[in-house]
Coordinates of C-alpha atoms in Angstrom, one line a residue:
X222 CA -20.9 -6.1 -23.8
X223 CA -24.5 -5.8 -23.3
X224 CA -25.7 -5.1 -19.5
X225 CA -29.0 -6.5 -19.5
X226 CA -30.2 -10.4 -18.8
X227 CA -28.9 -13.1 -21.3
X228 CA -31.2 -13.7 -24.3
X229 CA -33.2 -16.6 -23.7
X230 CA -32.5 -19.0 -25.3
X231 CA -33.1 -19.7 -28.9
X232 CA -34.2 -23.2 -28.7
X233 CA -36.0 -24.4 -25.4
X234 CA -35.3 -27.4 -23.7
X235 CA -37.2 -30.7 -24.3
X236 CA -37.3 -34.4 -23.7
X237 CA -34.6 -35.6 -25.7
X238 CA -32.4 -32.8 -23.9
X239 CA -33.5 -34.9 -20.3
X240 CA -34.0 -38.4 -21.2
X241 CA -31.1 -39.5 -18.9
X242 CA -33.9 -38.3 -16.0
X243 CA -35.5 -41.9 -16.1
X244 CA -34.4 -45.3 -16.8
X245 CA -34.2 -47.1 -19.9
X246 CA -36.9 -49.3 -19.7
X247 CA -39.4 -46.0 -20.4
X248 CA -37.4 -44.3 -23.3
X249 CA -39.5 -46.0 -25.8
X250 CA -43.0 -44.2 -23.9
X251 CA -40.9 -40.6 -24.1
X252 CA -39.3 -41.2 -28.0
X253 CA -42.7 -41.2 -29.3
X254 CA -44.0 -38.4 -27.9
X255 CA -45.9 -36.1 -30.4
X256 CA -46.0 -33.0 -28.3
X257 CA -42.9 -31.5 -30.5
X258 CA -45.1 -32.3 -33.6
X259 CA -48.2 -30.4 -32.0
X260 CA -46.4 -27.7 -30.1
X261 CA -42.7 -27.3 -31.9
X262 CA -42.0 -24.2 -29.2
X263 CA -43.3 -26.4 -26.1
X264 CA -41.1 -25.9 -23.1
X265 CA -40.0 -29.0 -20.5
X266 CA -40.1 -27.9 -16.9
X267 CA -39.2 -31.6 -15.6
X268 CA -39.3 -35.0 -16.3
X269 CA -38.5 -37.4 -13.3
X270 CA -39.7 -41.1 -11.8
X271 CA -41.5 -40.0 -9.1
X272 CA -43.5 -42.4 -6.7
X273 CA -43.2 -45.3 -9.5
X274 CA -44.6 -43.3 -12.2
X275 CA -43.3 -41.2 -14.6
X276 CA -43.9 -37.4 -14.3
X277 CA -43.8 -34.9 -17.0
X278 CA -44.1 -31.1 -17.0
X279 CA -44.2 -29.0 -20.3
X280 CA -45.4 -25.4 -20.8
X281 CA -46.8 -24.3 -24.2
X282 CA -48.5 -21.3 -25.9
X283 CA -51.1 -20.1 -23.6
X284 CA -54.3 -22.2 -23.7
X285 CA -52.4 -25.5 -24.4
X286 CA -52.4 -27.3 -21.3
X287 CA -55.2 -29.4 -21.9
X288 CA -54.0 -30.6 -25.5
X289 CA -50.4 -31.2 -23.8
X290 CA -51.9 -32.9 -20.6
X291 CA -53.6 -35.3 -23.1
X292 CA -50.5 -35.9 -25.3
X293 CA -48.4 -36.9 -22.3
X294 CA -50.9 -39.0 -20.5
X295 CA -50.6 -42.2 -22.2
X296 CA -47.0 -42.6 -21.7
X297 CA -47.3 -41.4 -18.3
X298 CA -50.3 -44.7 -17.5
X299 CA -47.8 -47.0 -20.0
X300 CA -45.1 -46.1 -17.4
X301 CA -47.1 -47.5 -14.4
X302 CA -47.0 -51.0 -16.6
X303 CA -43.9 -50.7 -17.9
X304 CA -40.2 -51.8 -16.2
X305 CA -38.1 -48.5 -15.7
X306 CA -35.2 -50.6 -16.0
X307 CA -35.4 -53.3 -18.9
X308 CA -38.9 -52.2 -20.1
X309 CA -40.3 -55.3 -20.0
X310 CA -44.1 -55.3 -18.4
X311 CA -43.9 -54.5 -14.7
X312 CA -45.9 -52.9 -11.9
X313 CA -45.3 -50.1 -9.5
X314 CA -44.0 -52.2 -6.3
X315 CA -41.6 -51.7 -2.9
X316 CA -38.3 -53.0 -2.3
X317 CA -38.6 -56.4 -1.2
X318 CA -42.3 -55.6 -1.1
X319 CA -42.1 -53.6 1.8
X320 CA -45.1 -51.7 2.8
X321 CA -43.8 -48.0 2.8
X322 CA -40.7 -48.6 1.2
X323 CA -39.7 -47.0 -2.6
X324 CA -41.8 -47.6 -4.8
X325 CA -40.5 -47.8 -8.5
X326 CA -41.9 -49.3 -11.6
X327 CA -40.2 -52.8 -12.1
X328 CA -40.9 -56.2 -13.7
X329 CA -40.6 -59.3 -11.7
X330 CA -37.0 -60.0 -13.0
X331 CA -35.8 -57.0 -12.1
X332 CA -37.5 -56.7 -9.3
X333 CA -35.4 -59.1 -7.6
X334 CA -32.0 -57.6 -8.2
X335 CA -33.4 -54.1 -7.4
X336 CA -34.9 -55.5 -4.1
X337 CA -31.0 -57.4 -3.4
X338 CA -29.5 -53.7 -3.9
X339 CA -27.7 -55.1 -6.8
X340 CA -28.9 -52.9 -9.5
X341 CA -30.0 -49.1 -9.2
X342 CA -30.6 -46.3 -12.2
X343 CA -28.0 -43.5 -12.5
X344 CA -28.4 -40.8 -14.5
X345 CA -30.4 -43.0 -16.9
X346 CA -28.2 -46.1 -16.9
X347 CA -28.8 -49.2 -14.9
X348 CA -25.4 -49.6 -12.8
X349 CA -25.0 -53.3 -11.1
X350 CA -23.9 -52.6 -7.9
X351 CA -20.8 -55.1 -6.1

């Protein structure tokens, strides 16, 4: 039994691993990233909804960052147009339209039931709610 730190391990994590992190609607922006075809070692930090927009954080080889930041940015902008739940064209918007409220990406559809509480995202799934 070895009494150092644990090996790191082999294979790092990335998007597929934390696709449950957003909602279905923005799978399709994340299952064409190209970021594993550029950087095959690339490490993801996170990858939340944050604000209404999608947020993604990788790490690569050192002097990456640009290359990466421009790999990821179109999905992150698509996102901003794109409904988190159902996918459908959408726009970053409040509950109910409520100035200050939570803003999520959502189409005018969904909109609706998400401003009625009557659907909400759950580890990646959209759960109806009573």
């Amino acid at each position: 039994m070895a009494d150092g730190p644990a090996a790191p391990d082999a294979r790092p994590v990335q998007i597929p691993v934390r696709i449950h992190a957003v909602g279905p609607g923005w799978r399709h922006l994340l299952g064409r990233e190209q970021i594993r075809s550029a950087f095959p070692g690339y490490r993801l930090l996170d990858l939340k909804e944050k604000l209404g927009g999608l947020r993604v954080y990788v790490e690569g080889p050192p002097g990456s960052g640009d290359i990466l930041g421009s790999l990821i940015a179109p999905a992150d902008e698509e996102a901003e147009r794109t409904c988190e739940f159902c996918g459908a064209l959408g726009r970053i918007r409040t509950r109910a339209d409520w100035q200050g409220g939570w803003r999520k990406s959502v189409c005018d559809t969904c909109h609706s039931d998400w401003s009625a509480r009557r659907i909400m995202i759950v580890c990646g799934v959209v759960r109806g709610l009573g």
